[in-house]
PDB file of C-alpha atoms and ligand atoms in Angstrom:
ATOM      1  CA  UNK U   8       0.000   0.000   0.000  1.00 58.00           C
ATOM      2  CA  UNK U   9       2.065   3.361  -1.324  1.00 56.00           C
ATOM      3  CA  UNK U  10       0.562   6.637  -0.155  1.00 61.00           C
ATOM      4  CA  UNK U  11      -0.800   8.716  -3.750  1.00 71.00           C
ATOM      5  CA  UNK U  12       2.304  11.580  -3.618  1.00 66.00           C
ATOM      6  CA  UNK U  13       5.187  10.242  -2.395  1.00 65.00           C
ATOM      7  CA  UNK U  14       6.327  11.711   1.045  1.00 67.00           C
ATOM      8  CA  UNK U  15       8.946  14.516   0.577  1.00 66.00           C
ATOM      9  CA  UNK U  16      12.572  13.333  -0.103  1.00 72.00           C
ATOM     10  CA  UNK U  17      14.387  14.342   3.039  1.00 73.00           C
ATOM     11  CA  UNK U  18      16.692  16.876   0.617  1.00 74.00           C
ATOM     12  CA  UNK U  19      13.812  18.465  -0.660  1.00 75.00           C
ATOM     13  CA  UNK U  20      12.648  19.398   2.693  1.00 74.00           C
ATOM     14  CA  UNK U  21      15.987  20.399   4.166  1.00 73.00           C
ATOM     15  CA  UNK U  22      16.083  22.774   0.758  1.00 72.00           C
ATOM     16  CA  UNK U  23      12.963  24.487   1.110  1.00 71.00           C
ATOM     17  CA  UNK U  24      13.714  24.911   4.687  1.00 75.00           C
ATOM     18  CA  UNK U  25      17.006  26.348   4.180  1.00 72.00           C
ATOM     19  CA  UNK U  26      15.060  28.887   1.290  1.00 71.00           C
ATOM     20  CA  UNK U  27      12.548  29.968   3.984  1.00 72.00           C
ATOM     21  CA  UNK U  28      15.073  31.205   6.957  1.00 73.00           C
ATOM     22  CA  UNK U  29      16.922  32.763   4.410  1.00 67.00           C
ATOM     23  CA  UNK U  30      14.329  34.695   3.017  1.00 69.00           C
ATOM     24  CA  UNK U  31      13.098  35.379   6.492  1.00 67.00           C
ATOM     25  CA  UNK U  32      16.374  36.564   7.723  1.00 61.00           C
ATOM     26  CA  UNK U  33      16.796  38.298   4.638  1.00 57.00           C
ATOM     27  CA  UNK U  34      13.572  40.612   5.533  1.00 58.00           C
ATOM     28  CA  UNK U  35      14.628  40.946   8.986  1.00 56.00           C
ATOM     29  CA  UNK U  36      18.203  42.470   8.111  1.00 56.00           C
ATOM     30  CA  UNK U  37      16.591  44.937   5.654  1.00 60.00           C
ATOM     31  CA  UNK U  38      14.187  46.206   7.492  1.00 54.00           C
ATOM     32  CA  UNK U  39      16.491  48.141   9.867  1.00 53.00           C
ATOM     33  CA  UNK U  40      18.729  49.101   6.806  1.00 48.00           C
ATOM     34  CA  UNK U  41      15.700  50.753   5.445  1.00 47.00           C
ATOM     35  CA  UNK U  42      15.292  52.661   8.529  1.00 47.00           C
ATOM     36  CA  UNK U  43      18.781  54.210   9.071  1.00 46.00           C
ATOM     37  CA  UNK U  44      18.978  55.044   5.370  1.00 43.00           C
ATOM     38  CA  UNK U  45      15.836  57.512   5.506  1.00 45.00           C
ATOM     39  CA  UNK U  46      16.731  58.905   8.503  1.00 47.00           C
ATOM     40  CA  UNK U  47      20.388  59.812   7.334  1.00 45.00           C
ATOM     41  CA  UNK U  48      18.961  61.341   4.082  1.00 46.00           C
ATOM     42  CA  UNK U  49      18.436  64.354   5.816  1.00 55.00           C
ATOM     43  CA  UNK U  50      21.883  66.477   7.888  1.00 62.00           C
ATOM     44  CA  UNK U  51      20.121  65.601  11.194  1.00 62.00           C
ATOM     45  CA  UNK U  52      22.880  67.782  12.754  1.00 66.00           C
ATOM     46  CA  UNK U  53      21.291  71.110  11.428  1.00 77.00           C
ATOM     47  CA  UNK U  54      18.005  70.545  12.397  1.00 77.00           C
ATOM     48  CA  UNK U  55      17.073  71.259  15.893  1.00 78.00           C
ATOM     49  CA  UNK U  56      15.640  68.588  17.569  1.00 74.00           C
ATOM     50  CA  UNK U  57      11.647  68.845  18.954  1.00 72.00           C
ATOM     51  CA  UNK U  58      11.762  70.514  21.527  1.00 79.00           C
ATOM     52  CA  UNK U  59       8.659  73.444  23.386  1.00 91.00           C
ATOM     53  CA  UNK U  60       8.007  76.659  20.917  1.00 93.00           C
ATOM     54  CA  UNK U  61       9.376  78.599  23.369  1.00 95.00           C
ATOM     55  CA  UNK U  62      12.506  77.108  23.615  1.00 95.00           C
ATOM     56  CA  UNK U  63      13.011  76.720  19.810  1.00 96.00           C
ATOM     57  CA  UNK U  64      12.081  80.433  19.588  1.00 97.00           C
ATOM     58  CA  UNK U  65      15.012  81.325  22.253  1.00 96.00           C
ATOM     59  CA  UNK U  66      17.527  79.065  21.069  1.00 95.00           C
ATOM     60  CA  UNK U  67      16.262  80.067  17.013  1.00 96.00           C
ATOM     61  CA  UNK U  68      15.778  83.047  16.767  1.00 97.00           C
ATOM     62  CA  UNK U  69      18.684  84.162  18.513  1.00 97.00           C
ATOM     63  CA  UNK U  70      21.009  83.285  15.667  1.00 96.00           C
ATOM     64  CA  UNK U  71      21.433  86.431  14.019  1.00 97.00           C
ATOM     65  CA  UNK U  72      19.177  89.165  15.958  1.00 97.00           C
ATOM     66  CA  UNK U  73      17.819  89.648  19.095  1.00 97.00           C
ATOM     67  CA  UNK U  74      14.877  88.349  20.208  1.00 97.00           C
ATOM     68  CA  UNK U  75      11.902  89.834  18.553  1.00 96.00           C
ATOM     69  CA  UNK U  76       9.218  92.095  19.971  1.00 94.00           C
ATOM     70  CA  UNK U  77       5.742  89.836  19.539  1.00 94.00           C
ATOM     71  CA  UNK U  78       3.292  93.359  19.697  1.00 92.00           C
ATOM     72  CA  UNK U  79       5.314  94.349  16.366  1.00 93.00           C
ATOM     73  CA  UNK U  80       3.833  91.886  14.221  1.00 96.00           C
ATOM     74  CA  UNK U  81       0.223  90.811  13.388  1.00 95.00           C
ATOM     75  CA  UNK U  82      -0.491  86.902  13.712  1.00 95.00           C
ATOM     76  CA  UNK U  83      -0.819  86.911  10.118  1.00 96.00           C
ATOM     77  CA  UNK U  84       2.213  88.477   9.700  1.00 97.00           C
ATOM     78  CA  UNK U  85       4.077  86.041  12.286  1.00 97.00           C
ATOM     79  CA  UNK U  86       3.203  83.245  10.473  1.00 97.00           C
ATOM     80  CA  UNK U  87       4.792  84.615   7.234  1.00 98.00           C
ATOM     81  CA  UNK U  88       7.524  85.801   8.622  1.00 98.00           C
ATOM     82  CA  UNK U  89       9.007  82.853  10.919  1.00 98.00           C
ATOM     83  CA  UNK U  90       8.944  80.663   7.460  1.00 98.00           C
ATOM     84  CA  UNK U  91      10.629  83.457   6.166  1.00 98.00           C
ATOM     85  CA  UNK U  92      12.943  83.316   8.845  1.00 98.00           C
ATOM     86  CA  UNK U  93      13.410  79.867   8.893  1.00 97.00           C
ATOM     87  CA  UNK U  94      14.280  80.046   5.323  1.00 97.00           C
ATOM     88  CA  UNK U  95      16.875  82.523   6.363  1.00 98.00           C
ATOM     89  CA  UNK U  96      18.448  79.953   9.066  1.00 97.00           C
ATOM     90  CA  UNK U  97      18.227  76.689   6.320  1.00 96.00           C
ATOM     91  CA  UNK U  98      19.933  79.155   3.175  1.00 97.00           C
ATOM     92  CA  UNK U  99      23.070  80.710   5.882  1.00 97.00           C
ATOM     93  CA  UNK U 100      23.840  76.894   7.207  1.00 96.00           C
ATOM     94  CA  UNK U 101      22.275  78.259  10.514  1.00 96.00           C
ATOM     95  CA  UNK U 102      20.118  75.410  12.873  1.00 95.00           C
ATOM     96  CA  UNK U 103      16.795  75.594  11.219  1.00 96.00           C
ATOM     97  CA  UNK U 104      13.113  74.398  12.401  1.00 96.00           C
ATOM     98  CA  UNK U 105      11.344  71.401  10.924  1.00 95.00           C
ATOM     99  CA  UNK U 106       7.742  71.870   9.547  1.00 94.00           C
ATOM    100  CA  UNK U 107       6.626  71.154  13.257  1.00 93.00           C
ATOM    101  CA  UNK U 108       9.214  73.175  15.083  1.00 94.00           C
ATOM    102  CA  UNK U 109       7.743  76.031  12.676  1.00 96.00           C
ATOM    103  CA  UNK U 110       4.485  75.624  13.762  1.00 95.00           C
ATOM    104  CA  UNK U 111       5.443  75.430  17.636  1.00 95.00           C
ATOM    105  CA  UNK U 112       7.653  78.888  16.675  1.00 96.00           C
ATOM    106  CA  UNK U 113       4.539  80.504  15.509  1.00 96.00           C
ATOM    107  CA  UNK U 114       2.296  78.829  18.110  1.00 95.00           C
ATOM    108  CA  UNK U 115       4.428  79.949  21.023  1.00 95.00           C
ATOM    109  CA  UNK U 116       4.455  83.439  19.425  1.00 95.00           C
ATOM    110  CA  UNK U 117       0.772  84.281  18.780  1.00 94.00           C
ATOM    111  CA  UNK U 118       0.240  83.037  22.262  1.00 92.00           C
ATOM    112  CA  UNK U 119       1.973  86.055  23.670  1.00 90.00           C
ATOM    113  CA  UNK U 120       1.177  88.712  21.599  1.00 87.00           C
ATOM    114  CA  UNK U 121      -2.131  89.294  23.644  1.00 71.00           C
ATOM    115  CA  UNK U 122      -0.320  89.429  26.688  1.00 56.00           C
ATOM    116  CA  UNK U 123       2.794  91.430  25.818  1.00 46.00           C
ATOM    117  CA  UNK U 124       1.848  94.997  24.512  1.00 49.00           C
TER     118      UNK U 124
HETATM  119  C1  HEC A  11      19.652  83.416   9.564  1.00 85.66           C
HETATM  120  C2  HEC A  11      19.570  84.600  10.341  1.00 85.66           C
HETATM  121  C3  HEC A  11      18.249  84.892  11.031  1.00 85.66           C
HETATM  122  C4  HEC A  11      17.620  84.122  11.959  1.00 85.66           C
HETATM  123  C5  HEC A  11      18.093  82.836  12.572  1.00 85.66           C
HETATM  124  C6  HEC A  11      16.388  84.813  12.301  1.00 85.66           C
HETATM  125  N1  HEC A  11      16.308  85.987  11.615  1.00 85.66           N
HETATM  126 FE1  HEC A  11      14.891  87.377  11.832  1.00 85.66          FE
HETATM  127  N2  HEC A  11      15.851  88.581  10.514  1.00 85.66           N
HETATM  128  C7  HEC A  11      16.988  88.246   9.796  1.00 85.66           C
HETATM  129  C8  HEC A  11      17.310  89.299   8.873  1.00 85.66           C
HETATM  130  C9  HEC A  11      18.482  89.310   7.902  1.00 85.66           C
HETATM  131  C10 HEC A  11      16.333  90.299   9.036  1.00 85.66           C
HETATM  132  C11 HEC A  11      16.177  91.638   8.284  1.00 85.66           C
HETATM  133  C12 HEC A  11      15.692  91.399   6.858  1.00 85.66           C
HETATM  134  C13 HEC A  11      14.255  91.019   6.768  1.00 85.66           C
HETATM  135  O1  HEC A  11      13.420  91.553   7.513  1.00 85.66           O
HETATM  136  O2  HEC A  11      13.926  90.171   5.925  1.00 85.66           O
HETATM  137  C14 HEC A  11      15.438  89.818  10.081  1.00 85.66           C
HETATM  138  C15 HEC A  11      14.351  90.511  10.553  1.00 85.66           C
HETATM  139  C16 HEC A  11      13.451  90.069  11.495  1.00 85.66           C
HETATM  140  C17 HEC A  11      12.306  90.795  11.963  1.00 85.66           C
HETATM  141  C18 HEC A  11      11.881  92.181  11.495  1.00 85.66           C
HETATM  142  C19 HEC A  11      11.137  91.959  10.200  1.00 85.66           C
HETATM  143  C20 HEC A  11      10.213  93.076   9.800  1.00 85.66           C
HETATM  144  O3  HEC A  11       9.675  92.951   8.681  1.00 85.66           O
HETATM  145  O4  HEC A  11      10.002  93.979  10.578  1.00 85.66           O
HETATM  146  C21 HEC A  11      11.654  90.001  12.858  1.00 85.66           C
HETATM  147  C22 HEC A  11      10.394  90.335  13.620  1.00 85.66           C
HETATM  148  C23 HEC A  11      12.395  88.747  12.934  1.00 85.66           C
HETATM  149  N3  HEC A  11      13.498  88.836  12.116  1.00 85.66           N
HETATM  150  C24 HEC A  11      12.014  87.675  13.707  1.00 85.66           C
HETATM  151  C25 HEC A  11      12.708  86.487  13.758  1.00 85.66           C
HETATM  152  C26 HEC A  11      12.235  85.305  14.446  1.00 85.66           C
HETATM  153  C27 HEC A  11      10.915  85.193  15.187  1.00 85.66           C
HETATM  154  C28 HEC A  11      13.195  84.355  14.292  1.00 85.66           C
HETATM  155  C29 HEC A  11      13.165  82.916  14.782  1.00 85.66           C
HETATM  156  C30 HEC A  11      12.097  82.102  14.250  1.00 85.66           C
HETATM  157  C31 HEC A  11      14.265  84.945  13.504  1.00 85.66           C
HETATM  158  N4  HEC A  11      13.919  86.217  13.183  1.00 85.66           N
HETATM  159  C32 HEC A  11      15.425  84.298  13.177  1.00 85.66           C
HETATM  160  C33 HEC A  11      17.729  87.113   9.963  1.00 85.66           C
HETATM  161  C34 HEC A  11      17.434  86.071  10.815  1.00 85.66           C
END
């Protein structure tokens, strides 16, 4: 009495075992690779890292000027002009603000305009 397939030859097995954890490792050690390769795509070292609006705005802003007066500027004009700014920092090889930090910039900013005439 012979089974319909025949049962695996042992080398067959061993093969397709072999194929699998090498596929699976394969994946595992690219996936990392992946990682650090997006990440160093950008020159981390100029970009300041997250940190509260009002600190970015201290540590910032204080590149090339003093610290601005926030009852100078309208919020509309705040928001213009800290991109502008930030384009500033990014074109001189200063420490410039991600599209977040930007936002926390203008953020802290507007917050204190009301309360600093
Ligand atoms: C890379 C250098 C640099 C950095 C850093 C910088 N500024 Fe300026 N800032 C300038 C220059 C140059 C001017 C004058 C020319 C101009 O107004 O475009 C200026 C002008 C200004 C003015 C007066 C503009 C006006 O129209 O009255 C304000 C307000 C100001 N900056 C705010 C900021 C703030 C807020 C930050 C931080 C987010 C900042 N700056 C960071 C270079 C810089």
């Amino acid at each position: 009495m012979s089974p319909i397939t025949p049962p695996m030859k042992n080398s067959t097995a061993i093969g397709l075992t072999a194929l699998f954890a090498l596929v699976a490792f394969g994946i595992l050690i690219s996936l990392p690779e992946k990682k650090v390769a997006r990440e160093s795509s950008q020159d981390l070292s100029r970009v300041f890292p997250l940190a509260s609006g009002k600190t970015l705005f201290e540590e910032s802003c204080v590149q090339c000027h003093t610290l601005p007066v926030f009852s100078t500027h309208t919020p509309d004009q705040w928001k213009v002009l800290v991109k502008k700014m930030n384009r500033y920092m990014e074109q001189t090889g200063k420490k410039y603000l991600s599209a977040d930090e930007t936002d926390a910039v203008t953020s802290y900013i507007l917050s204190n305009i009301s309360t600093k005439h």
